Amino acid sequence: MAEVGLLPFARIALRVSRAVLPRYRSRFSKHQFTQPQLLAILCPMRYEDWTFREAEVRLSEHRELRQALGLVSVPDFTTLYRFLERLDEATIDRAVGETVRQLRGMRKKGRRRARVAVDATGLAQGAVSTFFVRRMHHHGQKPLPWRHWLKWVVVVDLDQQFLLSQIARRGPWNDCANLPAVVEAASEQTRIGLVLADAEFDSERNHTYIRKQLGAHSVIPAKRGKKTWRIHGVRAEMRRAFPRRLYRRRSLIESLFSSVKRKLSARAPGRSLHTQKRQALLLGLSFNLYRLRHR
């Protein structure tokens, strides 16, 4: 990536990892590699879209990268894989929170409450191109090789373009019921004044949660349905007088998705759903680290 070098990125990843993880999991650990070092290796791995074996090769070839990560020796690819398997979502959330704390410290004074958007995007499970899939379906007349993908739901600060909270799950799935959880996690990072979302998240319960419990303003277009449908409350207000000018800023979250997929990766590789979810959450953490270095 031309905008941010790998070495500065690795140094920031190690600094953030040290802030959220103890050096060793227990006193019986081998003490060959620290937990912050292993987490910091996984971040450049997602940053450069390496596999575990590629990460081992790149570390063995790149002396300056080993020095930036404080490594005396190169961990085996199985060491990285086992660390990823036991890495829990709470640890990644703390690391994302640490990046948000540092990014919010750089914000200009003036706007007190953040304007955020909620949306979801799909991540591929592997590196198979869509062109190959279409050609295989065209020539063989067989169904597509997969039915599911990973769905990545994020809350984004629209003014500063970084992630506040995230979840990942197998798609296709309607994430309307997940909005309160991800927005609440984002509100723990910063005060929220405006929440924008598309029609997938339309429900009176979501409007009520945002407006009454968070004390923020919500802009979510009401779903189109039959003429016989009768909607009430905030949803009726959205249909009667929709604030289009406010809603235009929601497109900025699409710009963030495009940036992540172009600059980092569009994949969440892994044979199991557990691994794929961890890879997606690490992708969000890596993007925040990229934004932190890019400032």
Short mmCIF file of C-alpha atoms in Angstrom, two decimals:
data_model
loop_
_atom_site.label_atom_id
_atom_site.label_comp_id
_atom_site.label_asym_id
_atom_site.label_seq_id
_atom_site.Cartn_x
_atom_site.Cartn_y
_atom_site.Cartn_z
CA MET A 1 0.00 0.00 0.00
CA ALA A 2 1.57 3.24 -1.15
CA GLU A 3 -0.04 5.64 1.33
CA VAL A 4 1.18 3.97 4.51
CA GLY A 5 4.38 1.94 4.83
CA LEU A 6 4.36 -1.50 6.40
CA LEU A 7 6.91 -0.67 9.11
CA PRO A 8 5.03 2.33 10.60
CA PHE A 9 1.83 0.29 10.45
CA ALA A 10 3.48 -2.60 12.32
CA ARG A 11 4.80 -0.25 15.03
CA ILE A 12 1.34 1.20 15.63
CA ALA A 13 -0.20 -2.28 15.67
CA LEU A 14 2.29 -3.37 18.33
CA ARG A 15 1.64 -0.24 20.42
CA VAL A 16 -2.14 -0.79 20.36
CA SER A 17 -1.75 -4.52 21.05
CA ARG A 18 0.38 -3.82 24.12
CA ALA A 19 -2.35 -1.53 25.45
CA VAL A 20 -5.03 -4.27 25.38
CA LEU A 21 -3.20 -7.57 25.98
CA PRO A 22 -0.92 -8.88 28.73
CA ARG A 23 2.49 -10.13 27.67
CA TYR A 24 1.71 -13.79 28.27
CA ARG A 25 -1.47 -15.78 28.70
CA SER A 26 -0.15 -17.59 31.78
CA ARG A 27 3.06 -18.11 33.72
CA PHE A 28 3.39 -21.51 32.02
CA SER A 29 3.66 -20.00 28.53
CA LYS A 30 6.84 -20.66 26.54
CA HIS A 31 7.73 -16.93 26.61
CA GLN A 32 9.08 -17.17 23.07
CA PHE A 33 6.57 -14.68 21.64
CA THR A 34 4.35 -12.27 23.54
CA GLN A 35 0.62 -12.00 22.92
CA PRO A 36 0.91 -8.36 21.71
CA GLN A 37 3.53 -9.47 19.19
CA LEU A 38 1.28 -12.20 17.79
CA LEU A 39 -1.71 -9.86 17.53
CA ALA A 40 0.50 -7.23 15.90
CA ILE A 41 1.58 -9.82 13.30
CA LEU A 42 -2.03 -10.67 12.48
CA CYS A 43 -2.77 -6.99 11.72
CA PRO A 44 -0.13 -6.60 8.94
CA MET A 45 -1.31 -9.98 7.73
CA ARG A 46 -4.79 -8.55 7.13
CA TYR A 47 -3.29 -5.25 5.97
CA GLU A 48 -1.37 -6.99 3.18
CA ASP A 49 -3.89 -9.85 2.75
CA TRP A 50 -1.29 -12.54 3.48
CA THR A 51 -2.01 -16.15 4.30
CA PHE A 52 -0.45 -17.68 7.42
CA ARG A 53 2.33 -19.29 5.38
CA GLU A 54 2.96 -16.05 3.49
CA ALA A 55 3.22 -14.18 6.79
CA GLU A 56 5.92 -16.60 7.98
CA VAL A 57 7.88 -16.17 4.73
CA ARG A 58 7.60 -12.38 4.72
CA LEU A 59 8.77 -12.14 8.33
CA SER A 60 11.75 -14.37 7.64
CA GLU A 61 12.73 -12.20 4.64
CA HIS A 62 12.06 -8.79 6.19
CA ARG A 63 14.58 -7.99 8.93
CA GLU A 64 13.26 -4.45 9.48
CA LEU A 65 9.74 -5.80 9.98
CA ARG A 66 10.99 -8.22 12.64
CA GLN A 67 12.74 -5.35 14.40
CA ALA A 68 9.60 -3.21 14.27
CA LEU A 69 7.66 -6.03 15.93
CA GLY A 70 10.42 -6.80 18.45
CA LEU A 71 10.88 -10.37 17.19
CA VAL A 72 14.04 -12.33 17.87
CA SER A 73 12.84 -15.29 15.80
CA VAL A 74 10.06 -15.92 13.30
CA PRO A 75 6.91 -17.69 14.56
CA ASP A 76 5.74 -20.74 12.66
CA PHE A 77 2.52 -20.31 10.66
CA THR A 78 0.81 -22.82 12.98
CA THR A 79 1.63 -20.56 15.94
CA LEU A 80 -0.19 -17.69 14.25
CA TYR A 81 -3.15 -19.91 13.38
CA ARG A 82 -3.51 -21.23 16.92
CA PHE A 83 -3.32 -17.72 18.33
CA LEU A 84 -6.08 -16.59 15.96
CA GLU A 85 -8.23 -19.54 17.02
CA ARG A 86 -8.04 -18.62 20.70
CA LEU A 87 -8.34 -14.87 20.09
CA ASP A 88 -11.73 -13.75 21.36
CA GLU A 89 -13.98 -10.99 20.04
CA ALA A 90 -13.72 -9.01 23.28
CA THR A 91 -9.96 -8.57 22.78
CA ILE A 92 -10.45 -7.31 19.23
CA ASP A 93 -13.18 -4.96 20.47
CA ARG A 94 -10.79 -3.54 23.08
CA ALA A 95 -8.16 -3.01 20.41
CA VAL A 96 -10.70 -1.23 18.18
CA GLY A 97 -11.70 0.88 21.19
CA GLU A 98 -8.06 1.84 21.76
CA THR A 99 -7.70 2.97 18.14
CA VAL A 100 -10.95 4.96 18.45
CA ARG A 101 -9.67 6.63 21.62
CA GLN A 102 -6.51 7.73 19.83
CA LEU A 103 -8.37 8.81 16.70
CA ARG A 104 -10.96 10.78 18.69
CA GLY A 105 -8.10 12.55 20.46
CA MET A 106 -7.03 13.95 17.10
CA ARG A 107 -10.45 15.37 16.19
CA LYS A 108 -10.91 19.07 15.87
CA LYS A 109 -12.88 20.80 18.57
CA GLY A 110 -16.35 21.95 17.68
CA ARG A 111 -18.73 19.09 16.97
CA ARG A 112 -19.52 17.36 20.26
CA ARG A 113 -21.58 14.41 19.09
CA ALA A 114 -20.60 12.03 16.32
CA ARG A 115 -22.62 11.45 13.19
CA VAL A 116 -22.58 7.72 12.49
CA ALA A 117 -23.95 5.31 9.91
CA VAL A 118 -24.80 1.62 10.19
CA ASP A 119 -24.51 -0.74 7.24
CA ALA A 120 -23.38 -4.21 6.21
CA THR A 121 -21.33 -5.65 3.37
CA GLY A 122 -20.35 -9.12 2.22
CA LEU A 123 -16.86 -10.59 2.42
CA ALA A 124 -15.68 -13.49 0.28
CA GLN A 125 -14.58 -16.71 1.96
CA GLY A 126 -11.66 -17.29 -0.38
CA ALA A 127 -9.70 -15.94 -3.32
CA VAL A 128 -11.77 -17.53 -6.12
CA SER A 129 -12.65 -14.84 -8.67
CA THR A 130 -16.25 -14.12 -9.59
CA PHE A 131 -15.24 -14.50 -13.26
CA PHE A 132 -14.19 -18.11 -12.60
CA VAL A 133 -17.46 -18.80 -10.79
CA ARG A 134 -19.53 -17.43 -13.68
CA ARG A 135 -17.54 -19.39 -16.27
CA MET A 136 -17.89 -22.58 -14.26
CA HIS A 137 -21.63 -22.08 -14.01
CA HIS A 138 -21.91 -21.22 -17.72
CA HIS A 139 -20.02 -24.27 -18.99
CA GLY A 140 -21.02 -26.87 -16.45
CA GLN A 141 -24.58 -25.70 -15.76
CA LYS A 142 -23.95 -26.50 -12.11
CA PRO A 143 -25.07 -24.50 -9.09
CA LEU A 144 -22.64 -21.98 -7.63
CA PRO A 145 -19.91 -23.48 -5.40
CA TRP A 146 -21.19 -21.65 -2.31
CA ARG A 147 -24.46 -20.53 -0.82
CA HIS A 148 -23.23 -18.50 2.10
CA TRP A 149 -20.82 -15.64 2.64
CA LEU A 150 -19.71 -13.60 5.61
CA LYS A 151 -21.73 -10.51 6.45
CA TRP A 152 -19.84 -7.70 8.14
CA VAL A 153 -21.92 -5.10 10.02
CA VAL A 154 -20.19 -1.89 11.11
CA VAL A 155 -20.90 1.47 12.71
CA VAL A 156 -18.79 4.23 11.17
CA ASP A 157 -17.96 7.76 12.26
CA LEU A 158 -18.86 9.65 9.07
CA ASP A 159 -16.85 12.79 9.82
CA GLN A 160 -13.57 11.02 10.52
CA GLN A 161 -14.13 7.83 8.50
CA PHE A 162 -13.23 5.08 10.96
CA LEU A 163 -15.00 2.17 12.61
CA LEU A 164 -16.59 2.48 16.03
CA SER A 165 -17.98 -1.05 16.39
CA GLN A 166 -18.48 -4.17 14.29
CA ILE A 167 -19.94 -7.66 14.22
CA ALA A 168 -19.67 -10.50 11.71
CA ARG A 169 -21.97 -13.40 10.98
CA ARG A 170 -22.89 -15.76 8.18
CA GLY A 171 -25.08 -14.30 5.43
CA PRO A 172 -27.55 -13.90 3.97
CA TRP A 173 -29.22 -12.47 7.08
CA ASN A 174 -31.47 -9.55 7.97
CA ASP A 175 -29.55 -7.40 10.44
CA CYS A 176 -32.44 -5.18 11.54
CA ALA A 177 -32.44 -6.71 15.02
CA ASN A 178 -28.65 -6.21 15.36
CA LEU A 179 -28.77 -2.42 15.15
CA PRO A 180 -29.27 -1.74 18.90
CA ALA A 181 -26.31 -3.97 19.81
CA VAL A 182 -23.79 -2.43 17.40
CA VAL A 183 -24.95 1.14 18.05
CA GLU A 184 -24.76 0.61 21.82
CA ALA A 185 -21.20 -0.68 21.43
CA ALA A 186 -20.38 2.42 19.36
CA SER A 187 -21.95 4.72 21.96
CA GLU A 188 -19.49 3.36 24.53
CA GLN A 189 -16.68 4.77 22.38
CA THR A 190 -18.15 8.22 21.73
CA ARG A 191 -21.31 10.29 22.17
CA ILE A 192 -23.64 9.86 19.19
CA GLY A 193 -25.88 12.63 17.89
CA LEU A 194 -27.13 11.22 14.57
CA VAL A 195 -27.62 7.65 13.32
CA LEU A 196 -28.14 6.98 9.60
CA ALA A 197 -29.10 3.57 8.18
CA ASP A 198 -30.74 2.17 5.07
CA ALA A 199 -34.16 0.53 4.85
CA GLU A 200 -32.83 -2.86 5.98
CA PHE A 201 -32.72 -1.49 9.53
CA ASP A 202 -36.18 0.09 9.41
CA SER A 203 -38.30 -0.67 12.48
CA GLU A 204 -40.10 1.37 15.09
CA ARG A 205 -38.11 -0.38 17.79
CA ASN A 206 -34.82 0.83 16.28
CA HIS A 207 -36.08 4.41 16.08
CA THR A 208 -37.30 4.21 19.68
CA TYR A 209 -33.96 2.86 20.92
CA ILE A 210 -31.92 5.55 19.16
CA ARG A 211 -34.16 8.47 20.12
CA LYS A 212 -35.16 7.55 23.67
CA GLN A 213 -32.27 5.53 25.04
CA LEU A 214 -29.36 7.16 23.20
CA GLY A 215 -30.91 10.61 22.93
CA ALA A 216 -29.80 10.81 19.29
CA HIS A 217 -31.61 11.58 16.05
CA SER A 218 -32.38 8.66 13.70
CA VAL A 219 -32.86 8.79 9.93
CA ILE A 220 -33.93 5.46 8.42
CA PRO A 221 -36.16 5.32 5.32
CA ALA A 222 -39.43 3.43 5.81
CA LYS A 223 -39.72 0.23 3.80
CA ARG A 224 -42.08 0.22 0.89
CA GLY A 225 -44.95 -2.24 1.21
CA LYS A 226 -48.54 -2.80 0.28
CA LYS A 227 -50.92 0.14 0.12
CA THR A 228 -52.94 -1.47 2.88
CA TRP A 229 -50.04 -1.26 5.32
CA ARG A 230 -50.49 1.30 8.08
CA ILE A 231 -47.38 2.57 9.84
CA HIS A 232 -47.27 4.83 12.88
CA GLY A 233 -44.84 6.81 14.98
CA VAL A 234 -41.43 7.76 13.66
CA ARG A 235 -41.76 5.46 10.63
CA ALA A 236 -44.82 7.40 9.50
CA GLU A 237 -42.86 10.62 9.97
CA MET A 238 -40.03 9.23 7.83
CA ARG A 239 -42.47 8.44 5.04
CA ARG A 240 -44.33 11.73 5.27
CA ALA A 241 -41.35 14.12 5.48
CA PHE A 242 -38.09 12.27 4.88
CA PRO A 243 -34.95 14.40 5.62
CA ARG A 244 -33.12 13.72 2.36
CA ARG A 245 -30.41 16.28 3.01
CA LEU A 246 -29.34 14.57 6.24
CA TYR A 247 -29.59 11.13 4.68
CA ARG A 248 -27.15 11.98 1.87
CA ARG A 249 -24.22 11.58 4.23
CA ARG A 250 -25.02 7.89 4.62
CA SER A 251 -23.24 7.26 1.31
CA LEU A 252 -19.94 7.95 3.09
CA ILE A 253 -20.11 4.50 4.68
CA GLU A 254 -20.12 3.01 1.18
CA SER A 255 -16.92 4.96 0.52
CA LEU A 256 -15.40 3.34 3.60
CA PHE A 257 -16.38 -0.16 2.41
CA SER A 258 -14.82 0.63 -0.96
CA SER A 259 -11.65 1.85 0.73
CA VAL A 260 -11.36 -1.28 2.87
CA LYS A 261 -11.83 -3.62 -0.07
CA ARG A 262 -9.52 -1.71 -2.40
CA LYS A 263 -6.72 -0.91 0.03
CA LEU A 264 -6.80 -3.93 2.37
CA SER A 265 -8.89 -6.94 1.42
CA ALA A 266 -12.35 -8.07 0.33
CA ARG A 267 -11.93 -11.49 1.93
CA ALA A 268 -12.46 -13.15 5.28
CA PRO A 269 -10.62 -16.41 4.58
CA GLY A 270 -10.98 -19.53 6.68
CA ARG A 271 -12.37 -23.03 6.59
CA SER A 272 -14.59 -22.51 9.63
CA LEU A 273 -17.10 -19.79 10.44
CA HIS A 274 -15.17 -19.05 13.64
CA THR A 275 -11.99 -18.25 11.69
CA GLN A 276 -13.84 -16.21 9.08
CA LYS A 277 -15.47 -14.04 11.75
CA ARG A 278 -12.11 -13.37 13.42
CA GLN A 279 -10.59 -12.46 10.06
CA ALA A 280 -13.41 -9.99 9.38
CA LEU A 281 -13.03 -8.33 12.79
CA LEU A 282 -9.26 -8.10 12.31
CA LEU A 283 -9.93 -6.43 8.97
CA GLY A 284 -11.86 -3.69 10.76
CA LEU A 285 -9.09 -3.29 13.34
CA SER A 286 -6.47 -3.09 10.58
CA PHE A 287 -8.42 -0.37 8.80
CA ASN A 288 -8.54 1.73 11.98
CA LEU A 289 -4.80 1.23 12.40
CA TYR A 290 -4.35 2.38 8.82
CA ARG A 291 -6.42 5.48 9.52
CA LEU A 292 -4.43 6.11 12.68
CA ARG A 293 -1.15 6.01 10.77
CA HIS A 294 -2.56 7.99 7.86
CA ARG A 295 -3.38 10.98 10.12
#
